[in-house]
């Protein structure tokens, strides 16, 4: 008996030494592997469509959000949590999807959204056991994508099936993941007839959310240090509720042990299209005098400054000159148009520059001309046409989808226009535009000519209008969660989101400050800089995070500081406390126990910044 006790004490000591020397093993990589089945409709793996089963035409309004894969991509992008996508309809999953060439984990957590009944490549699901049990990589599995026995065994549950219910999702007990969330999770004022409920039997998992007595979110800790979370329910519906999205973010935080992230509550973009474009001088139903410097100053710059707001101006730098029958740099002309209205585009430009200098405007790209590249062939020509015939057709005033001829715009022509617009805007206003909003929502949708894909390749970081994140990795067609923690609200500047409204009813612009009294107005360059920042943790024994800002997408931070949220989960906090946080070598927070979410300020400057958590 005596010997046994001392032996077990010895074992405890060894374990303690092992734990402290292998502390780095507890700091999992800050990266998610998002594993999907056949939800990615683009076989080339670039364009992510928010709206599934809809073939968007140039002007079609998307109907419902139902592709939960796209919602996951949007959430991870907007939270700035780095991730890889693994699509099992094309990829053969092996352990190298999750570990690096040094044999160490490359990701901290797998989000499993692959339905094993979908059309997939032959898969060996046992790889998941290796990742979770041998490498300590955590697993978050969604909804009913848990039919493989190995997935169920890792989660500690047994899958039984899915049936409908109208019961709400209620919190059960206390857990880091659900702490502070509202109960029920899926409260809505609208009546819900029924929703999906996945039924499982608990084997080794603990329920933290139940739906009428049935577990819908479960957690489990494995001996490898991995955490396994199952989030049941209808996931696309769950993510339409703020607590459902926050639950997922906190699940990622708990699974990895920490997260460095952004949220966007009370933020908004104020957007106006068209200053300087030619259509106002030619199109009968869209006809008005271009804004003058005085009008811009009095009705926009002054109220914007008073309300500490910024207006995102989508501008075209090219002007279709009817006399010369060619495109020329915009803002050169003063003339009386054929409707008898005096147009002074030089004055518009002076006003735009004044707004830029006052930091009241952010100029972004609205395409090159807002007009068809081909203005001379049938059913035209548009040049020299009568005001009440071809010129009155709105299809001529779309640039990236040929809505006059019901055709697409060829890829090379579209790309040239996207890049030339950037160059000309830089020349005219000294700005690098990172957001691209195609004029009138005219777009091309085939893979080859896809406007969003081409805009991403042209270096844009955001697609205004009907798309969202654009980058070298992917382009999201559509967006979601406007006006929540997951995305700033997008507000069309009153009265109509265009300069036309200001030309006709300038007094109505002020409405926006009454309608949105409590929002903080932000530009798109700031959002793009965050969502394109490189975020990682440095490999090694320390708990060190890095954010890096490149010259192209993140230039906003060249002279401005940035702010990040750091959240450490309870189990990692226990191992860390108390700790000091330094940024670029300077102490920013002393003696924290990580019981609260921390705000980390990163000083201005491009390149790499280091956030170091030092244990006392
Ligand atoms: Zn427009």
XYZ file of C-alpha atoms and ligand atoms in Angstrom:
617
model
C 0.000 0.000 0.000
C 2.733 2.395 1.028
C 4.718 1.665 -2.098
C 1.672 2.153 -4.291
C 1.019 5.633 -2.883
C 4.568 6.833 -3.384
C 4.567 5.405 -6.850
C 1.433 7.336 -7.759
C 2.933 10.523 -6.285
C 5.925 9.971 -8.509
C 3.616 9.633 -11.498
C 1.866 12.888 -10.579
C 5.205 14.684 -10.387
C 6.270 13.402 -13.786
C 2.964 14.518 -15.263
C 3.388 17.995 -13.735
C 6.857 18.380 -15.213
C 5.610 17.152 -18.557
C 2.767 19.666 -18.506
C 4.955 22.654 -17.740
C 7.653 21.720 -20.227
C 5.119 20.999 -22.937
C 3.122 24.154 -22.302
C 3.494 25.055 -25.957
C 1.466 22.011 -26.823
C -1.455 23.628 -25.017
C -1.254 26.703 -27.221
C -2.906 25.341 -30.276
C -2.364 26.928 -33.680
C -4.713 29.820 -34.312
C -6.244 28.426 -37.456
C -9.415 26.549 -38.323
C -9.838 23.772 -40.887
C -13.350 24.132 -42.291
C -14.306 20.752 -43.745
C -17.287 20.682 -46.103
C -18.936 18.156 -48.390
C -20.512 19.253 -51.657
C -21.789 22.692 -50.603
C -19.300 24.684 -52.664
C -21.012 25.153 -55.998
C -17.964 26.642 -57.722
C -15.933 23.618 -58.856
C -12.874 25.853 -59.137
C -13.152 26.704 -55.454
C -13.046 30.481 -55.709
C -16.513 32.006 -55.709
C -18.589 31.370 -52.590
C -22.286 31.968 -53.212
C -24.416 32.999 -50.282
C -27.596 32.335 -52.194
C -27.828 28.769 -53.328
C -30.058 27.437 -56.115
C -30.437 30.890 -57.577
C -29.036 31.834 -60.945
C -28.544 35.550 -60.504
C -29.157 37.668 -63.556
C -27.685 41.117 -63.807
C -30.566 42.634 -61.913
C -32.051 39.685 -60.026
C -32.565 40.159 -56.321
C -31.382 37.117 -54.361
C -34.111 35.440 -52.381
C -33.094 33.507 -49.288
C -29.874 32.763 -47.495
C -29.515 29.045 -47.233
C -25.938 28.009 -47.918
C -24.630 27.558 -44.383
C -21.146 26.961 -45.817
C -21.136 30.541 -47.110
C -22.377 31.778 -43.738
C -19.478 29.989 -42.035
C -17.020 31.575 -44.465
C -18.542 35.019 -43.845
C -18.360 34.602 -40.072
C -14.744 33.422 -40.061
C -13.732 36.190 -42.488
C -15.473 38.951 -40.571
C -14.120 37.715 -37.219
C -10.659 37.638 -38.880
C -10.120 34.057 -37.726
C -7.752 32.354 -40.197
C -9.018 29.197 -41.883
C -8.479 26.679 -44.658
C -11.350 25.091 -46.548
C -11.211 21.355 -47.221
C -13.884 20.158 -49.660
C -14.433 16.428 -49.570
C -16.213 16.331 -52.939
C -12.787 16.963 -54.481
C -10.204 16.222 -51.772
C -9.002 13.016 -50.218
C -8.649 13.783 -46.544
C -5.423 12.613 -44.958
C -3.578 13.685 -41.835
C -1.505 16.218 -43.779
C -4.601 18.359 -44.104
C -4.209 19.038 -40.363
C -0.498 18.792 -39.510
C 2.581 20.539 -40.856
C 5.798 19.089 -42.280
C 7.295 19.148 -38.772
C 4.601 16.742 -37.619
C 3.005 19.379 -35.376
C -0.605 20.477 -35.678
C -1.157 23.088 -38.338
C -4.678 23.925 -37.185
C -6.125 24.291 -33.717
C -9.610 23.215 -34.560
C -11.635 21.482 -37.243
C -15.133 22.742 -38.040
C -16.878 19.744 -39.519
C -19.698 20.619 -41.932
C -19.423 17.641 -44.306
C -22.449 15.447 -44.700
C -21.270 11.871 -45.188
C -24.332 11.042 -47.284
C -23.385 13.660 -49.903
C -21.504 12.853 -53.122
C -17.928 12.830 -51.852
C -14.599 11.302 -52.784
C -13.905 8.047 -50.949
C -12.818 9.114 -47.467
C -11.111 7.446 -44.527
C -12.826 9.157 -41.638
C -10.446 7.555 -39.166
C -7.998 10.338 -40.043
C -10.148 12.485 -37.772
C -9.360 10.240 -34.816
C -5.655 10.651 -35.541
C -5.997 14.445 -35.696
C -8.024 14.681 -32.495
C -6.532 11.912 -30.351
C -2.888 11.941 -31.461
C -2.404 15.616 -32.275
C -4.772 17.314 -29.839
C -6.659 19.119 -32.599
C -10.141 20.090 -31.458
C -13.321 19.257 -33.342
C -16.554 21.206 -33.764
C -19.141 19.182 -35.676
C -22.335 20.727 -36.981
C -25.927 19.593 -37.088
C -26.538 16.139 -38.568
C -23.153 15.855 -40.326
C -22.217 13.263 -37.723
C -23.331 10.018 -39.296
C -19.905 8.342 -39.343
C -19.293 6.330 -36.140
C -15.789 7.774 -35.677
C -17.194 11.314 -35.553
C -19.809 10.274 -33.013
C -17.215 8.515 -30.885
C -14.961 11.607 -30.843
C -17.919 13.790 -29.869
C -19.041 11.284 -27.234
C -22.551 10.994 -28.649
C -24.586 8.546 -30.697
C -26.588 9.898 -33.644
C -30.184 8.780 -33.862
C -31.806 10.992 -36.491
C -33.472 14.352 -37.122
C -37.124 15.275 -36.676
C -39.102 18.477 -36.517
C -40.053 20.387 -33.394
C -41.152 23.878 -32.455
C -39.341 23.917 -29.095
C -36.709 26.566 -28.380
C -33.014 26.113 -27.687
C -32.342 26.584 -23.976
C -29.112 26.852 -22.058
C -28.222 23.980 -19.773
C -25.889 24.486 -16.829
C -22.921 26.833 -17.073
C -20.183 26.682 -19.613
C -17.611 29.022 -21.171
C -19.251 28.601 -24.591
C -22.715 29.722 -23.494
C -21.705 32.154 -20.777
C -23.654 35.416 -21.095
C -25.759 34.265 -24.055
C -29.468 34.955 -23.984
C -31.834 32.126 -23.206
C -33.486 30.866 -25.382
C -30.770 31.061 -27.999
C -33.245 31.203 -30.854
C -35.716 33.742 -29.531
C -37.656 35.497 -32.271
C -40.746 37.646 -32.333
C -41.941 35.943 -35.482
C -43.761 32.694 -34.971
C -41.823 29.623 -36.069
C -43.906 26.691 -37.209
C -41.243 24.036 -36.852
C -37.505 23.591 -36.994
C -35.111 20.719 -37.171
C -33.978 18.931 -34.041
C -31.185 16.380 -34.198
C -31.506 13.603 -31.677
C -28.444 12.028 -30.098
C -27.752 9.790 -27.158
C -25.151 11.105 -24.722
C -22.284 8.644 -24.284
C -19.391 10.691 -22.940
C -20.477 14.246 -23.691
C -22.076 16.892 -21.531
C -25.035 18.898 -22.858
C -24.851 22.703 -22.618
C -27.918 23.494 -24.774
C -31.141 21.518 -24.921
C -34.218 21.716 -27.112
C -37.220 20.459 -25.190
C -35.101 18.050 -23.170
C -32.958 16.862 -26.108
C -29.278 17.836 -26.137
C -28.447 20.160 -29.054
C -24.998 21.406 -28.066
C -22.584 19.076 -26.297
C -18.988 19.355 -25.126
C -16.282 16.877 -24.296
C -12.628 17.061 -23.282
C -10.288 14.347 -24.530
C -7.077 13.078 -22.922
C -5.074 14.518 -25.853
C -6.109 18.050 -24.813
C -8.495 18.272 -27.741
C -12.016 19.561 -27.177
C -14.988 18.164 -29.039
C -18.134 20.246 -29.521
C -21.292 19.238 -31.287
C -23.689 22.009 -32.375
C -26.926 20.389 -33.461
C -30.127 22.065 -34.575
C -30.781 23.686 -37.955
C -27.488 25.424 -38.398
C -28.478 27.900 -41.091
C -31.394 28.913 -38.915
C -29.261 28.932 -35.752
C -26.815 31.329 -37.416
C -29.621 33.745 -38.173
C -29.744 34.453 -34.418
C -27.041 36.563 -32.817
C -26.615 34.185 -29.832
C -26.219 31.284 -32.294
C -23.351 33.039 -34.057
C -21.722 34.097 -30.808
C -22.029 30.507 -29.619
C -20.040 29.332 -32.638
C -17.328 31.959 -32.075
C -17.061 31.004 -28.428
C -16.963 27.333 -29.377
C -13.960 28.068 -31.609
C -12.367 29.998 -28.736
C -12.949 27.138 -26.306
C -11.765 24.536 -28.814
C -8.509 26.346 -29.636
C -8.133 27.866 -26.168
C -8.176 31.496 -27.297
C -9.053 33.783 -30.161
C -7.920 37.110 -31.512
C -10.875 38.542 -33.376
C -13.057 41.449 -34.460
C -16.759 42.149 -34.104
C -18.670 45.093 -35.594
C -21.540 46.003 -33.290
C -22.888 49.564 -33.776
C -20.716 50.160 -36.817
C -22.120 51.323 -40.127
C -21.106 52.284 -43.631
C -22.751 55.267 -45.286
C -22.681 54.893 -49.051
C -23.378 57.124 -52.046
C -23.026 56.169 -55.698
C -22.366 57.954 -58.947
C -20.697 61.356 -58.432
C -19.179 62.421 -61.729
C -20.627 59.679 -63.918
C -22.029 60.575 -67.334
C -25.468 59.011 -67.114
C -26.994 62.053 -65.384
C -26.406 64.053 -68.558
C -27.907 61.543 -71.016
C -30.454 59.236 -69.410
C -33.900 60.788 -69.367
C -35.218 59.060 -66.254
C -31.921 59.575 -64.374
C -31.327 63.134 -65.386
C -30.037 65.870 -63.015
C -27.187 68.379 -62.676
C -23.945 66.918 -61.327
C -23.234 68.120 -57.772
C -21.361 71.382 -57.478
C -18.579 72.092 -55.025
C -20.892 74.381 -53.073
C -23.634 71.770 -52.815
C -21.167 69.090 -51.755
C -19.661 71.334 -49.134
C -22.924 72.619 -47.688
C -25.093 69.500 -47.835
C -22.536 66.733 -47.328
C -19.165 67.762 -45.916
C -20.529 70.090 -43.225
C -23.131 67.715 -41.765
C -20.724 64.781 -42.029
C -18.108 66.675 -40.022
C -20.723 67.726 -37.473
C -21.673 64.106 -36.927
C -18.156 62.727 -37.089
C -19.233 60.605 -40.039
C -17.578 59.389 -43.204
C -19.336 58.955 -46.550
C -18.158 56.247 -48.928
C -18.356 57.747 -52.421
C -18.442 55.278 -55.296
C -16.929 57.216 -58.164
C -16.236 56.464 -61.851
C -13.051 58.105 -63.135
C -13.913 57.692 -66.827
C -16.367 59.860 -68.773
C -18.017 58.939 -72.060
C -17.514 61.934 -74.304
C -20.240 61.949 -76.883
C -18.570 64.558 -79.066
C -15.206 62.768 -79.302
C -16.881 59.326 -79.180
C -14.432 57.970 -76.672
C -13.786 57.570 -72.951
C -11.715 60.283 -71.341
C -10.717 60.953 -67.725
C -13.782 62.299 -65.936
C -14.240 65.684 -64.255
C -12.899 67.769 -67.142
C -16.146 68.954 -68.704
C -18.445 71.917 -68.262
C -21.328 72.001 -70.727
C -25.069 72.421 -71.147
C -26.526 69.012 -71.930
C -29.228 68.289 -74.489
C -31.909 68.590 -71.815
C -30.693 72.153 -71.286
C -29.089 71.490 -67.895
C -25.704 72.967 -67.043
C -23.192 70.283 -66.002
C -20.005 71.330 -64.211
C -17.977 68.220 -63.488
C -14.891 70.262 -62.613
C -16.831 71.684 -59.708
C -17.877 68.152 -58.640
C -14.225 67.128 -58.532
C -13.253 70.106 -56.380
C -16.016 69.139 -53.959
C -14.875 65.515 -53.812
C -11.293 66.576 -53.106
C -12.499 68.925 -50.401
C -14.410 66.058 -48.761
C -11.379 63.806 -48.959
C -9.139 66.429 -47.406
C -11.660 66.957 -44.615
C -11.742 63.155 -44.016
C -15.497 63.333 -44.668
C -15.314 61.146 -47.800
C -13.723 57.874 -48.676
C -13.519 57.448 -52.449
C -14.077 53.942 -53.795
C -14.412 52.494 -57.263
C -17.714 52.352 -59.138
C -16.162 50.991 -62.338
C -14.589 53.044 -65.094
C -17.551 54.697 -66.869
C -20.847 53.210 -65.606
C -21.549 52.518 -69.299
C -21.263 49.691 -71.810
C -17.806 49.229 -73.305
C -19.428 48.892 -76.741
C -21.422 52.037 -77.483
C -21.419 51.712 -81.272
C -22.800 48.330 -82.349
C -26.490 47.298 -82.633
C -28.987 47.873 -81.134
C -27.032 51.120 -80.970
C -25.107 53.078 -81.680
C -25.536 54.896 -78.421
C -23.297 57.672 -79.739
C -25.374 60.350 -81.475
C -28.584 58.463 -80.653
C -31.811 60.298 -79.891
C -32.428 61.193 -76.253
C -35.839 59.555 -76.329
C -34.678 56.374 -78.117
C -31.440 54.433 -77.463
C -30.146 56.977 -74.952
C -33.246 56.446 -72.875
C -32.453 52.720 -72.445
C -30.919 52.078 -69.015
C -29.040 49.014 -70.308
C -26.438 51.309 -71.917
C -25.551 52.645 -68.483
C -24.357 49.316 -67.059
C -20.716 48.370 -67.380
C -20.020 44.806 -66.201
C -23.097 43.025 -67.516
C -24.504 43.911 -70.927
C -28.111 44.373 -69.955
C -28.885 46.160 -73.253
C -27.940 43.092 -75.283
C -28.516 40.466 -72.575
C -24.896 39.352 -72.761
C -21.924 39.144 -70.475
C -18.925 41.444 -70.647
C -15.850 39.440 -71.705
C -13.331 38.838 -68.910
C -10.383 40.706 -70.434
C -12.459 43.820 -71.119
C -13.905 43.765 -67.596
C -10.460 43.271 -66.028
C -8.991 46.146 -68.012
C -11.798 48.404 -66.833
C -11.391 47.367 -63.195
C -7.645 47.981 -63.220
C -7.834 51.168 -65.283
C -10.456 52.585 -62.920
C -8.062 51.996 -60.012
C -5.245 53.719 -61.887
C -7.343 56.691 -62.958
C -8.817 57.193 -59.480
C -5.309 57.174 -58.051
C -4.299 59.778 -60.648
C -7.343 61.980 -60.021
C -7.674 61.750 -56.240
C -4.439 60.195 -54.961
C -6.310 57.274 -53.402
C -5.945 53.501 -53.634
C -9.440 52.133 -54.042
C -10.095 48.716 -52.516
C -13.873 48.411 -52.872
C -15.489 47.751 -56.219
C -19.175 48.336 -56.791
C -20.309 47.627 -60.355
C -22.560 50.366 -61.756
C -26.289 49.670 -61.518
C -25.570 46.179 -60.200
C -24.796 45.048 -63.768
C -22.598 41.961 -63.481
C -21.535 38.902 -65.446
C -22.090 35.603 -63.712
C -20.388 32.762 -65.647
C -17.178 31.526 -64.052
C -14.976 32.971 -66.819
C -16.564 36.412 -66.762
C -17.660 36.459 -63.104
C -17.471 40.100 -62.029
C -16.664 39.324 -58.388
C -13.909 36.851 -59.270
C -12.304 39.318 -61.699
C -12.581 42.159 -59.176
C -10.837 39.998 -56.561
C -8.058 39.196 -59.039
C -7.760 42.905 -59.894
C -6.828 43.485 -56.255
C -10.102 44.680 -54.754
C -10.781 43.617 -51.156
C -14.527 44.192 -51.032
C -17.357 44.122 -53.525
C -20.007 46.706 -52.819
C -23.625 46.093 -53.669
C -24.379 42.424 -54.067
C -21.109 40.911 -52.901
C -18.824 41.018 -49.903
C -15.276 39.925 -49.120
C -12.963 39.727 -52.139
C -9.390 38.531 -51.873
C -6.666 36.466 -53.464
C -8.107 33.373 -51.759
C -11.813 33.678 -52.597
C -14.683 35.965 -53.529
C -17.983 35.953 -51.673
C -20.989 36.619 -53.905
C -23.532 38.019 -51.493
C -23.077 38.930 -47.846
C -25.002 38.499 -44.609
C -25.470 39.739 -41.056
C -25.475 43.485 -41.867
C -25.956 45.560 -38.730
C -24.905 42.871 -36.262
C -21.709 41.877 -34.475
C -20.774 40.083 -37.695
C -20.963 43.022 -40.102
C -21.355 46.783 -40.113
C -24.741 48.024 -41.253
C -24.776 49.231 -44.852
C -26.756 52.451 -45.207
C -27.592 54.070 -48.548
C -27.150 57.807 -48.059
C -30.617 59.433 -48.072
C -32.659 60.174 -49.916
C -31.736 57.563 -52.567
C -28.149 56.350 -52.105
C -27.037 58.437 -55.081
C -25.824 61.939 -55.879
C -29.154 62.334 -57.701
C -30.949 62.499 -54.350
C -28.656 65.253 -53.120
C -29.063 67.172 -56.395
C -32.851 67.096 -56.000
C -33.565 66.959 -52.248
C -30.363 67.816 -50.393
C -32.228 68.619 -47.164
C -33.196 64.946 -46.823
C -29.614 63.788 -46.320
C -29.720 64.853 -42.659
C -32.366 62.195 -42.021
C -29.623 59.604 -41.789
C -28.364 61.012 -38.506
C -31.843 60.924 -36.991
C -32.491 57.399 -38.217
C -29.131 56.086 -36.969
C -28.287 58.173 -33.919
C -26.058 55.666 -32.170
C -23.902 54.161 -34.853
C -20.235 54.775 -35.434
C -19.656 55.473 -39.131
C -16.643 53.765 -40.596
C -15.022 53.476 -44.016
C -14.530 50.351 -46.064
C -10.747 50.696 -46.110
C -10.671 50.038 -42.379
C -12.858 46.932 -42.648
C -10.830 45.647 -45.600
C -7.579 46.196 -43.685
C -8.834 44.059 -40.777
C -10.308 41.278 -42.882
C -7.111 40.995 -44.946
C -4.719 41.176 -42.005
C -2.507 38.148 -41.520
C -3.312 36.686 -38.109
C -1.376 33.744 -36.717
C 0.378 32.458 -33.691
C 4.109 32.037 -33.785
C 5.243 28.464 -33.457
C 7.369 27.819 -30.406
C 7.068 27.537 -26.682
C 5.656 30.999 -26.050
C 2.100 32.154 -26.393
C 2.722 34.673 -29.111
C 0.289 36.036 -31.664
C 1.110 37.995 -34.760
C -0.892 40.374 -36.875
C 0.628 41.574 -40.113
C -0.516 44.342 -42.381
C 0.488 44.411 -46.025
C 0.987 47.453 -48.202
C -1.963 46.720 -50.479
C -5.065 45.735 -48.493
C -3.960 46.978 -45.076
C -2.471 50.352 -45.931
C -5.163 51.943 -43.729
C -3.040 50.957 -40.724
C 0.106 52.627 -42.019
C -0.672 55.664 -39.908
C -3.502 54.420 -37.709
C -3.632 52.053 -34.782
C -5.797 48.957 -34.819
C -7.773 47.279 -32.062
C -8.265 43.561 -31.553
C -10.206 41.491 -29.057
C -8.373 38.753 -27.232
C -10.441 36.104 -25.535
C -8.855 33.242 -23.632
C -10.973 30.292 -22.623
C -11.296 29.191 -19.016
C -9.111 26.118 -19.334
C -6.187 27.943 -20.925
C -6.587 30.934 -18.593
C -6.105 28.600 -15.628
C -2.745 27.568 -16.974
C -1.694 31.141 -17.756
C -2.627 33.283 -14.842
C -1.469 35.791 -13.931
C 0.025 37.082 -17.176
C 1.249 40.211 -18.861
C 0.418 41.158 -22.426
C 2.948 43.030 -24.505
C 2.547 44.432 -28.002
C 5.733 44.966 -29.997
C 7.672 44.629 -26.737
C 5.661 47.205 -24.763
C 3.477 46.124 -21.859
C -0.165 46.928 -22.580
C -1.935 44.847 -19.926
C -0.467 43.747 -16.627
C -1.525 40.944 -14.346
C -4.585 39.799 -16.193
C -6.368 36.563 -15.353
C -8.180 36.567 -18.731
C -11.568 36.319 -17.069
C -12.736 39.094 -19.390
C -12.309 39.711 -23.074
C -9.336 42.043 -23.545
C -8.938 44.828 -26.034
C -5.475 44.921 -27.523
C -4.271 48.076 -29.200
C -1.748 47.567 -31.967
C 0.319 50.639 -32.863
C 0.239 52.172 -36.340
C 2.560 50.808 -38.987
C 2.588 48.162 -41.682
C 4.383 44.848 -41.382
C 4.399 42.445 -38.490
C 3.212 43.187 -34.947
C 3.744 40.794 -32.087
C 1.359 40.220 -29.212
C 3.083 38.261 -26.488
C 1.410 36.728 -23.465
C 4.023 36.264 -20.792
C 3.394 34.122 -17.743
C 4.705 35.444 -14.450
Zn -24.236 53.747 -60.003
